[in-house]
């Protein structure tokens, strides 16, 4: 089983992954929920958006928000395809009376489209239409119906039902299931052809809270900004204050530093990583060299064909296979080499096919590195990493008769995993000092999930293939994994706050791969991941259900945190929804927030420094119990924990400790960051908090 993925016979059994553990917990959650009343069931709401026409989106799979401010970034609306088999309500109890949501009618959508699984659907466009005019109903559904695929995909990842024999053209074949398949769903659509209005986003989140949701899954975001000017941060604070868990995408602007978005501390910010499954190809050049790539093309291998590139394929723009750049006289019957960038990867293949080409090699630049994203190309095509791409460029430009052949190996399991995706946005957070972001990582690369039948898997208008499932990548895909798992924890621990659920997921995350080696990172020069890529680590749902200790945070604590950022009374009032005066004895530093991680900022010229952080943990595990602190010190920093032992006499007991960060003698002249951790251990419980020290 994989995260809204599939099982393929005994192949998956050979590699026990985190997905297997997730299935176990989902089954337990289902059984646990059988005897409880319907009013205790969990609702998960999805607010979706993806850019489908922006070249930058196609290249980096960006799912950031365009608040009607960037005309070049045209966004397509998202919603849900209610007829999909994964949203059927067979065997579900009647909708509980506490649910106040509605199934709003609209273009190709009516109340009959909802059921006991999909219990609500709304669309929000007043703000959008006030700014951009009436929605073009020939381009988009003026309703909650999904006409692009993104919303259906993410909703099913979080809470889709079991579907047997799921696959995309026999890739990832098996049974598909969401993280908490017994949850009910509500869809709130806020984005349209030219973007998303801030007022619509605020209205949708506020309405979702009134309707009675338990978990908000937001696969959207924008450029990082101060929290008082960030509408997602403002609206999600209100949701958190009402007990709603909020999960957001970290963004797809990696591996550049400080690109992470949705960084408010009350939001669970989710990065993206690889699973152990891949869809490899083999490219063999005429000189005998061969390379591995990745593709979801479902046809036969190519013959050994002539290879053309740039000026041997056409005129201006032929190197990138831009619209109209390829010359059919030069391309027909050949494999075309295309550089990534400018237009979408599948659109390049479309241009090759229109010009009569028989295949495509899609080359990464050095900046794009070895990241291999699989796509459902409409002709034989494969992506190649930077090292293979450089060899192909040299070969095609130096050989008198360059040739190549592409073969497709289907679905392969057992790769090292997890590995951080290069595109996943990175910390440190610009506007949230004292908090490491992202918080966690989850599967976000090559994810199989539900898809509308009217949308081709390549997202090309010319692609008339109709599929029930599609495989795509992005932090939009990783976010709903964590949202579904939060719903699972909420059903097991109904009295836990959103912060407690977040703490459990973070402190039990792991940083080793399935071969017991440190987690790799395709966006790192060193090849290794760190907390600014994966936060606390990769989500571990089995351990998160019984974390031992939690770090809890109240709404008042968050307001004190905002005061520590030196926000004005008016800026804090945006969150408090009333006049709010920061007290002189409020938290002096952002790092005083009772967060499950430690971000330490050090002035490069400080020389000697010493910072004291305080944390309070709550025992939710066995009692009595004794926890002992283990420290992994970051380079250049001495870490002292006081006390080193915490003795709990009962469940629910709170104990506090202090951490002193000081300059180590003879510390190296560090200019960037170093990392460590504080780990509280008691029997089977291992409660880990990462440390990130940044010299500024």
XYZ file of C-alpha atoms in Angstrom:
696
model
C 0.000 0.000 0.000
C 1.208 3.499 -0.653
C -0.172 6.901 0.096
C -3.204 7.001 -2.191
C -1.135 4.676 -4.312
C -1.284 0.989 -4.918
C -0.192 -2.537 -4.083
C 1.360 -4.645 -6.799
C 1.321 -8.276 -5.747
C 4.297 -9.421 -3.711
C 6.578 -6.650 -4.939
C 5.437 -4.259 -2.261
C 5.716 -6.922 0.417
C 9.442 -7.073 -0.223
C 9.863 -3.548 1.107
C 7.932 -2.631 4.239
C 7.490 1.124 3.970
C 5.711 3.773 5.983
C 2.739 3.263 3.696
C 2.275 -0.232 5.144
C 2.130 1.277 8.609
C -0.387 3.846 7.404
C -2.674 1.103 6.130
C -2.503 -0.634 9.509
C -3.532 2.520 11.303
C -6.281 3.256 8.821
C -7.763 -0.161 9.445
C -7.490 0.330 13.184
C -9.111 3.746 12.863
C -11.956 2.205 10.907
C -12.535 -0.459 13.501
C -12.261 1.968 16.376
C -14.792 4.239 14.743
C -17.388 1.503 14.241
C -18.868 1.611 17.753
C -18.790 5.378 18.249
C -21.662 7.686 17.497
C -21.859 9.437 14.162
C -21.399 12.777 15.882
C -17.812 11.771 16.741
C -16.772 11.191 13.144
C -14.127 13.379 11.574
C -14.691 15.747 8.679
C -11.878 16.821 6.360
C -12.287 19.859 4.154
C -10.235 20.665 1.068
C -9.639 24.079 -0.419
C -7.794 23.587 -3.656
C -5.926 25.515 -6.300
C -3.238 24.870 -8.891
C -1.699 26.911 -11.638
C -2.216 25.163 -14.923
C -1.141 27.684 -17.525
C 1.865 29.306 -15.897
C 5.127 28.144 -17.431
C 6.749 28.401 -14.019
C 4.084 26.112 -12.582
C 4.662 23.527 -15.264
C 8.374 23.545 -14.555
C 8.320 23.511 -10.770
C 4.770 22.217 -10.217
C 4.094 25.351 -8.235
C 0.788 25.464 -6.404
C 1.104 29.000 -5.091
C -1.653 31.493 -5.107
C -1.954 34.423 -7.500
C -4.105 36.993 -5.698
C -5.132 38.732 -8.943
C -1.777 40.501 -8.918
C 0.258 38.629 -11.533
C -1.477 38.550 -14.918
C 1.120 36.161 -16.301
C 0.220 33.574 -13.739
C -3.206 32.391 -14.907
C -4.717 29.956 -12.432
C -7.409 27.412 -13.145
C -10.108 26.771 -10.589
C -10.254 23.600 -8.526
C -12.962 21.647 -6.762
C -14.025 18.015 -6.776
C -15.405 15.424 -9.209
C -18.212 14.040 -7.047
C -19.082 11.018 -9.217
C -15.665 9.414 -8.777
C -15.851 5.957 -7.234
C -13.486 6.995 -4.430
C -16.174 9.358 -3.088
C -18.976 6.791 -2.953
C -20.747 6.455 0.393
C -21.518 2.759 0.514
C -21.857 1.550 4.104
C -21.568 4.995 5.687
C -23.936 6.184 8.399
C -26.259 9.173 7.895
C -24.653 12.618 8.053
C -24.479 13.682 11.726
C -26.674 16.510 12.929
C -23.693 18.595 14.021
C -22.739 19.114 10.376
C -24.027 22.514 9.195
C -22.552 22.567 5.704
C -24.367 22.582 2.393
C -24.046 21.176 -1.088
C -24.489 24.263 -3.239
C -25.745 24.049 -6.769
C -24.038 25.628 -9.749
C -22.814 24.832 -13.220
C -22.954 21.027 -13.628
C -23.326 20.630 -9.870
C -26.378 20.101 -7.672
C -27.268 18.948 -4.180
C -27.710 15.438 -5.578
C -23.943 15.295 -6.202
C -23.296 15.111 -2.467
C -23.801 12.019 -0.347
C -22.810 10.590 3.023
C -19.119 10.732 2.010
C -18.986 14.071 0.200
C -21.198 15.988 2.615
C -20.554 19.531 1.464
C -19.470 21.550 -1.555
C -19.335 25.294 -1.960
C -17.752 27.767 -4.363
C -16.590 31.289 -3.554
C -16.208 33.853 -6.324
C -17.687 37.200 -5.234
C -14.278 38.707 -4.620
C -12.901 37.221 -7.818
C -15.735 38.457 -10.016
C -15.587 41.914 -8.453
C -11.975 42.164 -9.593
C -11.874 40.102 -12.800
C -15.427 40.035 -14.073
C -17.831 37.151 -14.390
C -16.305 33.682 -14.613
C -16.073 32.393 -18.181
C -18.238 29.280 -18.014
C -16.768 27.960 -21.247
C -13.397 27.769 -19.505
C -14.353 26.801 -15.986
C -17.230 25.404 -13.961
C -18.885 28.195 -11.968
C -19.459 25.732 -9.174
C -17.595 23.332 -6.898
C -16.970 20.912 -9.786
C -13.307 20.242 -10.597
C -12.344 20.866 -14.198
C -8.573 20.533 -13.784
C -7.891 17.488 -11.596
C -5.927 18.989 -8.735
C -8.800 19.148 -6.252
C -10.058 15.643 -6.925
C -6.533 14.258 -6.618
C -5.784 15.882 -3.268
C -9.197 15.172 -1.736
C -8.911 11.471 -2.529
C -5.375 11.394 -1.121
C -6.641 12.597 2.229
C -9.840 10.607 2.533
C -10.670 8.616 -0.595
C -12.302 5.210 -0.217
C -10.640 1.893 -1.100
C -10.650 1.338 -4.850
C -9.399 -1.985 -6.179
C -7.478 -2.349 -9.436
C -6.480 1.306 -9.501
C -3.666 2.426 -11.802
C -2.656 4.847 -14.512
C -2.134 2.787 -17.681
C -1.108 -0.130 -15.415
C 1.510 1.980 -13.631
C 1.313 1.655 -9.810
C -1.356 -1.011 -10.203
C -3.179 -2.145 -7.076
C -5.668 -0.812 -4.501
C -5.859 2.927 -3.902
C -6.939 4.419 -0.579
C -6.802 7.754 1.200
C -5.063 8.352 4.504
C -8.319 8.243 6.446
C -10.801 6.654 4.093
C -13.634 6.624 6.664
C -13.654 10.430 6.958
C -16.295 12.563 5.330
C -15.305 15.303 2.932
C -16.355 18.835 2.062
C -14.945 20.785 -0.889
C -14.575 24.572 -0.941
C -13.523 26.060 -4.274
C -11.861 29.486 -4.162
C -9.675 29.867 -7.261
C -10.580 30.619 -10.850
C -9.094 31.350 -14.256
C -6.986 34.362 -13.293
C -6.309 33.669 -9.638
C -7.789 33.691 -6.162
C -9.294 36.680 -4.353
C -8.192 37.132 -0.750
C -11.758 37.782 0.354
C -12.883 34.465 -1.158
C -10.158 32.541 0.677
C -11.039 34.172 3.992
C -14.741 33.555 3.437
C -14.216 29.905 2.533
C -12.089 29.095 5.580
C -14.429 30.957 7.926
C -17.423 29.168 6.405
C -15.723 25.787 6.739
C -15.255 26.405 10.460
C -18.903 27.403 10.852
C -19.948 24.310 8.890
C -18.173 22.142 11.429
C -15.000 20.763 9.822
C -12.271 19.141 11.919
C -9.342 19.306 9.508
C -8.533 21.916 6.879
C -6.299 20.751 4.035
C -5.043 23.670 1.964
C -2.981 22.771 -1.077
C -2.352 26.398 -1.878
C -0.049 29.193 -0.855
C 1.828 32.259 -2.000
C 5.027 34.131 -1.421
C 5.931 34.351 2.225
C 4.881 37.579 3.918
C 4.337 38.952 7.445
C 1.545 37.024 9.098
C -0.671 40.101 9.553
C -0.641 40.519 5.764
C -1.038 36.809 4.997
C -4.695 35.928 4.473
C -4.117 32.204 4.841
C -2.325 32.807 8.151
C -5.135 35.067 9.368
C -7.971 32.733 8.403
C -6.191 29.589 9.603
C -5.559 31.188 12.994
C -9.302 31.549 13.418
C -9.729 27.920 12.436
C -7.055 26.746 14.882
C -8.620 28.797 17.665
C -11.800 26.818 17.048
C -9.982 23.483 17.316
C -9.498 22.841 13.603
C -6.211 21.297 12.450
C -4.767 23.180 9.452
C -2.313 21.587 7.014
C -0.730 23.530 4.129
C 1.709 22.944 1.300
C 5.237 24.225 1.870
C 5.507 25.313 -1.776
C 7.472 24.147 -4.799
C 10.200 26.760 -5.132
C 13.048 24.633 -3.822
C 15.844 24.074 -3.470
C 16.461 27.813 -3.039
C 16.671 28.777 0.652
C 13.913 30.686 2.458
C 11.297 29.860 -0.171
C 8.957 28.031 2.220
C 5.453 29.475 2.455
C 2.544 29.044 4.903
C 4.957 29.460 7.810
C 2.652 30.587 10.619
C 3.344 28.376 13.654
C -0.301 27.265 13.963
C -0.115 25.773 10.438
C 1.361 22.327 9.742
C 3.684 23.110 6.824
C 4.384 20.048 4.694
C 7.328 19.384 2.359
C 7.449 16.692 -0.344
C 9.554 13.558 -0.638
C 9.910 10.426 -2.751
C 8.547 6.965 -1.984
C 10.409 3.765 -2.842
C 8.428 3.391 -6.093
C 9.631 4.653 -9.477
C 8.748 4.454 -13.156
C 12.152 4.034 -14.809
C 13.143 4.196 -18.440
C 16.333 3.294 -20.243
C 17.918 5.552 -22.842
C 20.632 3.965 -24.962
C 22.731 6.186 -27.201
C 24.246 5.140 -30.478
C 27.722 5.008 -28.937
C 26.597 2.415 -26.402
C 26.166 4.669 -23.373
C 22.932 4.158 -21.442
C 21.089 6.129 -18.759
C 18.052 5.779 -16.520
C 15.213 8.256 -16.774
C 11.562 8.406 -15.734
C 8.265 8.409 -17.608
C 4.619 7.379 -17.507
C 4.401 6.767 -21.241
C 2.439 3.552 -21.683
C 3.364 2.473 -25.207
C 6.126 0.280 -26.641
C 9.824 1.130 -26.780
C 11.193 3.093 -29.684
C 13.482 1.804 -32.338
C 17.013 3.147 -32.533
C 16.273 6.469 -34.218
C 18.165 9.584 -35.327
C 18.583 12.208 -32.620
C 18.080 15.949 -33.287
C 18.568 18.944 -31.034
C 18.289 22.719 -31.213
C 19.406 23.922 -34.675
C 19.208 20.417 -36.119
C 15.546 20.286 -35.039
C 14.288 23.721 -36.038
C 14.628 27.464 -35.584
C 14.492 29.856 -32.656
C 13.253 28.104 -29.537
C 13.815 24.600 -30.912
C 16.193 23.787 -28.061
C 13.221 24.171 -25.693
C 10.717 22.697 -28.157
C 8.544 25.802 -27.996
C 5.312 26.160 -29.924
C 6.004 26.269 -33.660
C 9.783 26.076 -33.249
C 10.302 22.572 -34.633
C 10.685 21.953 -38.369
C 8.774 18.835 -39.512
C 11.336 18.321 -42.287
C 14.068 17.993 -39.646
C 12.069 16.206 -36.950
C 9.868 13.652 -38.681
C 10.687 10.080 -37.672
C 13.333 11.155 -35.138
C 13.825 11.566 -31.403
C 14.027 15.218 -30.360
C 16.140 16.456 -27.455
C 14.312 19.191 -25.499
C 15.579 21.382 -22.678
C 13.343 21.935 -19.649
C 11.944 25.400 -19.129
C 9.609 28.050 -20.602
C 6.731 25.707 -21.535
C 5.434 22.607 -19.784
C 7.209 19.297 -20.067
C 4.248 17.524 -21.632
C 3.675 20.472 -23.979
C 7.174 19.951 -25.371
C 6.231 16.399 -26.251
C 3.082 17.711 -27.924
C 5.198 19.950 -30.159
C 7.469 17.050 -31.052
C 4.485 14.901 -31.976
C 2.877 17.670 -34.040
C 6.118 18.008 -36.002
C 6.194 14.273 -36.718
C 8.776 13.281 -34.127
C 8.824 9.739 -32.769
C 10.150 10.444 -29.275
C 11.602 13.001 -26.857
C 14.484 13.218 -24.398
C 13.743 15.870 -21.773
C 16.961 17.247 -20.253
C 17.504 18.684 -16.786
C 19.829 21.625 -16.373
C 22.580 21.571 -13.751
C 20.327 23.695 -11.527
C 17.541 21.107 -11.808
C 19.950 18.354 -10.836
C 19.011 14.684 -10.755
C 15.328 15.109 -9.958
C 13.236 12.809 -12.153
C 9.498 13.493 -12.316
C 7.331 11.015 -14.201
C 4.656 12.318 -16.558
C 2.020 10.802 -18.823
C 3.520 11.917 -22.125
C 1.542 11.563 -25.347
C 4.512 10.086 -27.209
C 7.548 7.991 -26.196
C 9.433 10.372 -23.898
C 11.553 10.392 -20.780
C 13.166 12.857 -18.417
C 16.910 12.648 -17.736
C 18.935 13.995 -14.815
C 21.619 16.652 -15.186
C 24.606 14.311 -15.479
C 22.981 12.181 -18.187
C 21.698 15.341 -19.880
C 25.202 16.785 -20.164
C 26.407 13.583 -21.804
C 23.491 13.624 -24.254
C 24.215 17.243 -25.211
C 27.862 16.462 -25.899
C 26.957 13.369 -27.888
C 24.248 14.938 -30.050
C 26.382 17.966 -30.897
C 29.606 16.052 -31.637
C 28.461 12.860 -33.350
C 28.062 12.799 -37.126
C 25.097 10.429 -36.848
C 23.615 10.635 -33.323
C 21.001 8.039 -32.521
C 19.099 6.816 -29.468
C 16.428 4.390 -28.300
C 14.018 4.625 -25.341
C 12.568 1.649 -23.457
C 10.071 1.688 -20.574
C 10.396 -0.538 -17.506
C 6.985 -0.003 -15.877
C 6.703 0.165 -12.076
C 9.687 -0.630 -9.859
C 9.780 -0.851 -6.056
C 12.578 -0.961 -3.514
C 14.397 2.299 -4.198
C 15.995 4.185 -1.296
C 13.272 6.241 0.370
C 12.285 8.694 1.540
C 14.354 11.227 -0.402
C 13.604 14.942 -0.323
C 12.348 16.357 -3.602
C 14.472 19.179 -4.960
C 11.392 21.241 -5.781
C 10.136 21.207 -2.179
C 10.470 24.732 -0.722
C 13.106 25.309 1.968
C 13.612 27.195 5.184
C 14.625 29.108 7.101
C 11.395 31.056 7.414
C 11.824 34.755 6.700
C 8.915 36.008 8.787
C 8.713 33.326 11.482
C 11.940 33.382 13.513
C 12.137 30.884 16.323
C 10.253 28.239 14.333
C 11.748 25.716 11.909
C 9.786 25.452 8.669
C 8.711 23.270 6.979
C 7.431 21.206 9.887
C 7.478 17.784 8.280
C 7.667 15.942 4.973
C 5.369 13.361 3.395
C 5.054 11.583 0.027
C 4.653 14.181 -2.711
C 6.373 12.751 -5.796
C 4.621 10.558 -8.371
C 1.460 10.162 -6.297
C -1.424 8.101 -7.687
C -4.872 9.453 -6.802
C -8.334 10.085 -8.255
C -8.770 12.154 -11.415
C -11.714 13.637 -13.360
C -12.482 11.682 -16.550
C -12.734 14.870 -18.628
C -9.136 15.921 -17.953
C -6.304 14.210 -19.818
C -3.475 12.947 -17.591
C -0.950 15.217 -19.353
C -3.133 18.322 -18.712
C -2.930 19.076 -22.446
C -6.127 20.187 -24.160
C -5.279 17.865 -27.032
C -5.005 14.866 -24.710
C -8.325 13.024 -25.049
C -7.305 10.082 -22.873
C -9.823 9.558 -20.061
C -8.479 8.112 -16.807
C -9.853 7.486 -13.325
C -6.484 7.969 -11.623
C -3.457 10.093 -12.372
C 0.103 10.331 -11.077
C 1.394 13.852 -10.333
C 3.868 15.555 -8.003
C 4.105 18.570 -5.713
C 3.714 19.678 -2.125
C 0.020 19.863 -3.033
C 0.208 16.067 -2.994
C 2.103 15.751 0.298
C -0.168 18.136 2.216
C -3.320 15.956 2.101
C -1.339 12.937 3.318
C -0.734 14.761 6.584
C -4.289 16.148 6.631
C -5.711 12.645 6.465
C -3.361 11.405 9.165
C -4.378 14.337 11.376
C -7.981 13.235 10.949
C -6.957 9.755 12.008
C -5.223 11.042 15.155
C -8.198 13.257 15.941
C -10.498 10.236 15.880
C -8.176 8.306 18.209
C -7.489 11.271 20.527
C -10.671 13.362 20.395
C -9.556 15.568 23.299
C -6.256 16.616 21.709
C -5.818 20.150 20.457
C -4.622 20.932 16.944
C -1.214 21.795 18.424
C -1.077 18.445 20.237
C -1.781 16.548 17.005
C 0.862 18.593 15.236
C 3.363 17.896 18.018
C 2.694 14.156 17.864
C 3.314 14.087 14.115
C 6.502 16.142 14.407
C 8.243 14.555 17.396
C 7.769 11.022 16.066
C 8.965 11.735 12.510
C 12.061 9.935 11.278
C 15.149 11.061 9.360
C 16.585 7.723 8.203
C 15.646 6.038 4.941
C 14.551 2.443 4.400
C 18.224 1.388 4.370
C 18.920 3.031 7.744
C 20.990 5.778 6.121
C 20.414 9.516 6.670
C 17.661 10.859 4.438
C 18.991 12.118 1.107
C 18.026 15.370 -0.591
C 18.071 15.853 -4.363
C 18.286 19.605 -3.834
C 21.318 19.612 -1.538
C 24.919 20.032 -2.647
C 25.951 17.581 0.065
C 23.295 15.094 -0.981
C 21.899 14.960 2.566
C 18.695 16.472 3.898
C 18.392 18.770 6.896
C 15.601 20.393 8.958
C 15.265 23.267 6.490
C 14.250 20.674 3.891
C 12.274 18.105 5.879
C 11.555 19.872 9.182
C 11.283 17.257 11.909
C 11.496 14.436 9.356
C 9.180 12.102 7.480
C 5.757 11.528 8.993
C 5.342 8.239 10.904
C 1.626 7.652 11.583
C 2.113 4.547 13.717
C 4.395 6.253 16.242
C 2.386 9.496 16.097
C -0.657 7.686 17.495
C 1.281 7.087 20.733
C 3.956 9.810 20.974
C 4.636 9.676 24.721
C 4.946 13.456 25.140
C 3.360 16.423 23.399
C 4.086 20.147 23.223
C 0.765 21.967 23.510
C 0.080 25.573 22.474
C -3.021 27.686 23.127
C -4.458 30.568 21.112
C -3.211 32.926 23.831
C 0.307 31.534 23.369
C 0.143 32.294 19.647
C -0.973 35.864 20.360
C 1.983 36.283 22.733
C 4.202 34.969 19.949
C 2.842 37.648 17.610
C 3.630 40.223 20.273
C 7.199 38.898 20.409
C 7.483 39.711 16.687
C 6.925 43.358 17.685
C 3.597 43.533 15.879
C 1.512 46.617 16.579
C -1.769 46.356 18.529
C -3.644 46.778 15.253
C -1.676 43.966 13.622
C -2.284 41.562 16.519
C -5.955 42.551 16.571
C -6.270 41.102 13.068
C -5.872 37.680 14.709
C -7.487 38.352 18.085
C -10.595 39.834 16.382
C -10.670 42.453 19.123
C -8.485 45.123 20.617
C -5.385 43.461 21.952
C -2.574 45.063 23.937
C 0.692 43.173 24.250
C 1.724 42.961 27.869
C 5.190 43.985 28.924
C 5.746 40.543 30.465
C 4.697 38.678 27.332
C 7.144 36.373 25.569
C 10.276 38.393 24.914
C 11.446 36.236 22.040
C 9.703 34.283 19.271
C 11.670 31.253 20.441
C 9.692 31.218 23.695
C 6.741 29.663 21.897
C 6.239 26.087 23.135
C 7.085 24.663 19.717
C 8.317 21.073 19.098
C 11.506 22.329 17.412
C 14.292 24.816 18.147
C 15.376 27.555 15.764
C 18.374 29.545 16.992
C 19.486 32.748 15.267
C 23.047 33.889 15.982
C 24.659 37.127 14.880
C 27.828 36.316 12.952
C 29.689 39.044 14.784
C 28.406 38.068 18.239
C 31.374 35.896 19.186
C 30.180 34.741 22.596
C 26.450 34.108 22.894
C 24.030 32.324 25.193
C 20.286 31.811 24.680
C 17.831 30.138 27.041
C 14.712 28.438 25.672
C 11.925 27.018 27.823
C 9.599 24.177 26.863
C 6.729 22.386 28.597
C 5.755 18.827 27.724
C 2.634 16.873 28.595
C 2.737 13.153 29.315
C 0.211 11.345 27.084
C 1.964 7.987 27.348
C 2.554 5.500 30.127
C 2.624 6.536 33.774
C 4.665 6.564 35.825
C 7.507 7.168 33.411
C 10.979 8.685 33.359
C 12.395 10.494 30.336
C 16.087 11.233 29.870
C 17.461 13.849 27.512
C 19.926 12.961 24.751
C 21.531 15.801 22.829
C 23.083 15.953 19.383
C 24.899 19.287 19.335
C 25.026 21.449 16.200
C 28.501 22.439 15.039
C 29.725 25.503 16.902
C 27.125 25.334 19.665
C 27.061 23.879 23.166
C 23.617 22.612 24.207
C 22.684 22.144 27.855
C 19.314 20.712 28.964
C 18.089 21.355 32.519
C 16.916 19.098 34.031
C 18.229 16.127 32.071
C 15.548 13.868 33.546
C 11.760 14.300 33.620
C 9.756 12.057 35.954
C 6.011 11.836 35.333
C 3.724 10.371 37.966
C 0.525 10.393 35.904
C -0.907 10.899 32.441
C -1.720 14.493 31.610
C 1.018 15.844 33.885
C 3.005 18.847 32.618
C 6.727 19.296 33.246
C 9.055 22.015 31.989
C 12.703 22.127 31.014
C 15.195 24.704 29.770
C 17.695 24.521 26.960
C 20.797 26.717 26.933
C 22.483 27.323 23.573
C 25.980 28.795 23.881
C 29.039 29.301 21.710
C 31.470 26.419 21.920
C 35.143 27.113 22.483
C 37.152 27.202 19.320
C 33.944 27.113 17.278
C 34.534 27.175 13.523
C 33.708 30.326 11.598
C 30.284 29.176 10.507
C 28.457 31.354 8.015
C 25.271 29.440 7.286
C 23.568 26.803 9.429
C 24.247 23.764 11.568
C 21.839 21.202 12.937
C 21.292 18.931 15.916
C 18.494 17.556 18.063
C 17.137 17.049 21.570
C 15.670 13.607 22.169
C 13.680 12.569 25.233
C 13.727 8.790 25.687
C 11.650 6.557 27.944
C 11.352 2.890 27.048
C 9.668 2.643 23.652
C 9.062 6.379 23.495
C 11.483 8.536 21.513
C 10.437 12.197 21.421
C 12.721 14.100 19.061
C 12.967 17.845 18.398
C 15.328 19.184 15.718
C 17.676 22.110 16.313
C 18.578 24.535 13.525
C 21.195 27.199 14.208
C 21.471 29.968 11.633
C 24.216 32.571 11.564
C 22.747 35.851 10.304
